[in-house]
Amino acid sequence: VEFLYCDLASMKSIRQFVQQFRAKNCPLHVLVNNAGVMLVPERKTEDGFEEHFGLNYLGHFLLTNLLLDTLKQSGTHSHNARIITVSSATHYVGKLHLNDLQSRCSYSPHGAYAQSKLALVLFTYRLQHLLTANGSHVTANVVDPGVVNTELYKHVFWVVKVVKWMTAWLFFKTPEEGASTTIYAAVSPEVEGAGGCYLYNEERTKSADVAYDEELQRRLWTESCKMVGISDEASRLP
């Protein structure tokens, strides 16, 4: 195991990480996008992005795009490289505000978090479409880990913290249990060659209806490219 530092809230850090990783000339068979914050007060990343959208979504969007060439070179017909992005059931209530992705007009921690998780699902579906169109041996899937007992809940109201402390043993998954579907998506032969899936409890399930809106997927992708400063070559594809 080797550690390389990468701050998903910093576009500069992401680019430096990718440069360091590429210098090692290593293949990349599995990429798991799993960094995130939840219900944080209104604040910005060093690049000026609303933190939920900047860290949870844009950081992973840039990282994945910068590593795509390596992933494509690493995948084969019999063993596809895999991209696993961790979203949340919160995406079901999320709304994507293309005219206000930074939540400047009206900030809600819950709304901003849900939007970032919906964006991850839209991104995954669009990415898989592009990978398929290019004939790449790479698959992209999105995972819902369920309600997991981690420090992600440190910004919730104190009443919720008390309830969580009292009931976590009964209703919350352990971190090990929460990781099971991500591991399944990363290594299971059952999903070899399968992409564009929403996985929950190691099963394919249906995501929010809006996540299947291909026009919304395309528009989010194009806008995301502008925000992180990469070329939108995908805009020329159907």
Coordinates of C-alpha atoms in Angstrom, one line a residue:
V1 CA 0.0 0.0 0.0
E2 CA 1.3 3.4 -0.9
F3 CA -0.2 6.7 0.1
L4 CA -0.3 9.8 -2.2
Y5 CA -1.9 13.0 -0.9
C6 CA -4.9 14.4 -2.7
D7 CA -7.3 17.1 -1.4
L8 CA -10.5 16.7 -3.4
A9 CA -11.5 20.2 -2.4
S10 CA -8.5 21.7 -4.3
M11 CA -8.2 21.6 -8.1
K12 CA -4.5 22.3 -7.7
S13 CA -4.0 19.3 -5.4
I14 CA -6.0 17.0 -7.7
R15 CA -3.8 18.0 -10.6
Q16 CA -0.6 17.5 -8.6
F17 CA -1.8 14.1 -7.4
V18 CA -2.6 12.9 -11.0
Q19 CA 0.9 14.1 -12.1
Q20 CA 2.5 12.2 -9.3
F21 CA 0.5 9.1 -10.0
R22 CA 1.2 9.2 -13.8
A23 CA 4.9 9.5 -13.1
K24 CA 4.8 6.0 -11.5
N25 CA 3.6 4.5 -14.8
C26 CA 1.2 2.2 -12.9
P27 CA -2.0 0.7 -14.4
L28 CA -5.2 1.8 -12.8
H29 CA -7.9 -0.9 -12.6
V30 CA -10.2 0.5 -9.9
L31 CA -11.0 4.1 -9.0
V32 CA -13.4 4.7 -6.1
N33 CA -14.7 8.2 -5.7
N34 CA -15.7 8.4 -2.0
A35 CA -14.7 11.8 -0.5
G36 CA -17.4 14.0 0.9
V37 CA -18.8 16.4 3.4
M38 CA -22.4 16.6 4.6
L39 CA -24.6 19.4 5.8
V40 CA -21.7 21.8 6.3
P41 CA -22.4 25.5 6.9
E42 CA -22.2 27.8 3.9
R43 CA -18.5 28.0 2.9
K44 CA -16.3 27.8 -0.2
T45 CA -13.3 25.7 -1.3
E46 CA -10.1 27.4 -2.2
D47 CA -11.3 27.6 -5.8
G48 CA -14.4 29.5 -4.8
F49 CA -16.9 26.6 -5.2
E50 CA -19.7 25.9 -2.7
E51 CA -18.1 23.1 -0.6
H52 CA -20.7 20.4 -1.1
F53 CA -20.6 20.8 -4.9
G54 CA -16.9 21.5 -5.1
L55 CA -15.7 18.6 -2.9
N56 CA -18.4 16.0 -3.3
Y57 CA -18.9 16.4 -7.0
L58 CA -16.4 18.7 -8.9
G59 CA -13.4 17.2 -7.2
H60 CA -14.4 13.7 -8.4
F61 CA -15.4 15.0 -11.8
L62 CA -11.9 16.4 -12.4
L63 CA -10.0 13.5 -10.8
T64 CA -11.9 11.0 -13.0
N65 CA -11.4 12.9 -16.2
L66 CA -7.7 13.4 -15.6
L67 CA -7.3 9.6 -14.9
L68 CA -9.5 8.4 -17.8
D69 CA -6.6 7.8 -20.2
T70 CA -4.8 5.6 -17.7
L71 CA -8.1 3.7 -16.9
K72 CA -8.7 3.1 -20.6
Q73 CA -5.1 1.8 -21.1
S74 CA -5.5 -0.5 -18.1
G75 CA -8.8 -2.1 -19.0
T76 CA -9.1 -5.2 -21.3
H77 CA -12.0 -6.9 -23.0
S78 CA -12.2 -9.6 -20.2
H79 CA -11.3 -7.3 -17.3
N80 CA -12.7 -3.8 -17.6
A81 CA -11.2 -1.1 -15.5
R82 CA -13.9 0.1 -13.0
I83 CA -15.0 3.6 -11.8
I84 CA -17.1 3.5 -8.7
T85 CA -18.7 6.7 -7.4
V86 CA -20.4 6.8 -4.0
S87 CA -23.6 8.8 -4.0
S88 CA -26.5 8.6 -1.5
A89 CA -30.2 7.9 -1.2
T90 CA -30.4 11.7 -0.6
H91 CA -30.1 12.1 -4.4
Y92 CA -33.8 11.0 -4.6
V93 CA -34.8 14.4 -3.2
G94 CA -32.1 16.4 -4.8
K95 CA -32.7 19.1 -7.4
L96 CA -30.1 20.3 -9.9
H97 CA -30.1 24.0 -10.3
L98 CA -28.1 24.5 -13.5
N99 CA -28.4 28.3 -13.2
D100 CA -27.2 28.3 -9.5
L101 CA -25.0 25.2 -8.9
Q102 CA -23.2 27.2 -6.2
S103 CA -26.4 27.8 -4.2
R104 CA -25.7 31.5 -4.1
C105 CA -29.3 32.5 -4.4
S106 CA -30.6 30.5 -1.4
Y107 CA -28.3 28.2 0.6
S108 CA -29.6 25.2 2.3
P109 CA -27.1 22.6 3.7
H110 CA -29.6 19.8 3.0
G111 CA -30.4 21.1 -0.5
A112 CA -26.7 21.6 -1.4
Y113 CA -25.8 18.1 -0.2
A114 CA -28.6 16.5 -2.1
Q115 CA -27.7 18.4 -5.2
S116 CA -24.1 17.2 -5.1
K117 CA -25.2 13.6 -4.7
L118 CA -27.7 13.9 -7.6
A119 CA -24.9 15.4 -9.7
L120 CA -22.7 12.3 -9.0
V121 CA -25.5 10.0 -10.4
L122 CA -26.0 12.2 -13.5
F123 CA -22.2 12.3 -14.0
T124 CA -21.9 8.5 -13.8
Y125 CA -24.6 7.8 -16.3
R126 CA -23.2 10.4 -18.8
L127 CA -19.7 9.0 -18.3
Q128 CA -20.8 5.4 -19.0
H129 CA -22.5 6.6 -22.2
L130 CA -19.3 8.2 -23.4
L131 CA -17.2 5.2 -22.4
T132 CA -19.5 2.9 -24.4
A133 CA -19.6 5.3 -27.4
N134 CA -15.8 5.2 -27.4
G135 CA -15.6 1.4 -27.1
S136 CA -13.5 1.8 -23.9
H137 CA -12.9 -1.2 -21.6
V138 CA -14.0 0.9 -18.6
T139 CA -17.2 0.8 -16.7
A140 CA -18.7 3.4 -14.4
N141 CA -21.2 2.6 -11.7
V142 CA -22.7 4.5 -8.8
V143 CA -23.2 3.1 -5.2
D144 CA -25.6 3.9 -2.4
P145 CA -23.9 2.7 0.8
G146 CA -26.9 3.2 3.0
V147 CA -27.0 4.9 6.4
V148 CA -23.6 4.3 7.9
N149 CA -22.3 5.2 11.3
T150 CA -19.4 7.5 10.5
E151 CA -18.2 11.0 11.4
L152 CA -20.0 12.3 8.3
Y153 CA -22.9 13.3 10.6
K154 CA -20.9 15.7 12.7
H155 CA -22.6 18.8 11.3
V156 CA -26.2 17.7 12.0
F157 CA -28.3 19.3 14.8
W158 CA -27.4 18.2 18.4
V159 CA -30.8 16.5 18.7
V160 CA -30.1 14.3 15.7
K161 CA -26.7 13.5 17.2
V162 CA -28.3 12.3 20.4
V163 CA -30.8 10.2 18.5
K164 CA -28.0 8.8 16.3
W165 CA -26.0 7.9 19.4
M166 CA -28.9 6.1 21.0
T167 CA -30.1 4.2 17.9
A168 CA -27.0 3.7 15.6
W169 CA -26.5 0.2 16.8
L170 CA -30.0 -0.7 15.6
F171 CA -30.5 1.4 12.4
F172 CA -27.1 2.3 11.1
K173 CA -24.7 0.2 9.2
T174 CA -21.1 -0.2 10.5
P175 CA -18.4 1.3 8.2
E176 CA -17.5 -2.3 7.2
E177 CA -21.1 -3.0 6.2
G178 CA -21.4 0.4 4.5
A179 CA -18.3 -0.4 2.3
S180 CA -19.7 -3.8 1.1
T181 CA -21.5 -2.5 -2.0
T182 CA -18.5 -0.4 -3.0
I183 CA -16.3 -3.5 -2.7
Y184 CA -18.8 -5.5 -4.6
A185 CA -18.8 -2.9 -7.5
A186 CA -15.0 -2.9 -7.5
V187 CA -14.2 -6.6 -7.6
S188 CA -17.3 -8.8 -8.1
P189 CA -17.4 -10.9 -11.3
E190 CA -21.1 -10.4 -11.4
V191 CA -20.7 -6.8 -12.6
E192 CA -17.9 -7.4 -15.0
G193 CA -18.6 -5.4 -18.1
A194 CA -21.7 -3.8 -16.6
G195 CA -21.8 0.0 -16.4
G196 CA -24.3 2.7 -15.7
C197 CA -25.8 0.9 -12.7
Y198 CA -27.1 2.2 -9.4
L199 CA -26.2 -0.3 -6.8
Y200 CA -27.6 -0.7 -3.3
N201 CA -27.1 -3.6 -1.0
E202 CA -25.1 -5.3 -3.8
E203 CA -28.0 -5.2 -6.1
R204 CA -28.9 -3.1 -9.1
T205 CA -31.8 -0.8 -8.4
K206 CA -33.5 2.3 -9.9
S207 CA -32.2 5.8 -9.1
A208 CA -34.3 9.0 -9.2
D209 CA -36.2 9.5 -12.5
V210 CA -34.5 12.8 -13.1
A211 CA -31.1 11.1 -13.1
Y212 CA -32.0 9.4 -16.4
D213 CA -32.6 12.7 -18.2
E214 CA -29.9 12.6 -20.9
E215 CA -30.2 16.3 -21.7
L216 CA -29.6 17.2 -18.1
Q217 CA -26.6 14.8 -18.0
R218 CA -25.1 16.5 -21.0
R219 CA -25.7 20.0 -19.7
L220 CA -24.2 19.2 -16.3
W221 CA -21.2 17.6 -18.0
T222 CA -20.5 20.7 -20.2
E223 CA -20.9 23.1 -17.3
S224 CA -18.7 21.0 -15.1
C225 CA -15.9 21.1 -17.8
K226 CA -16.1 24.8 -17.8
M227 CA -15.9 25.0 -14.0
V228 CA -12.9 22.8 -13.6
G229 CA -11.1 24.1 -16.7
I230 CA -10.9 21.0 -19.0
S231 CA -11.9 20.7 -22.6
D232 CA -15.4 19.3 -23.3
E233 CA -14.5 16.8 -26.1
A234 CA -17.7 14.8 -25.1
S235 CA -19.9 17.6 -26.4
R236 CA -19.2 16.3 -29.9
L237 CA -20.6 12.9 -29.1
P238 CA -24.3 12.0 -29.1

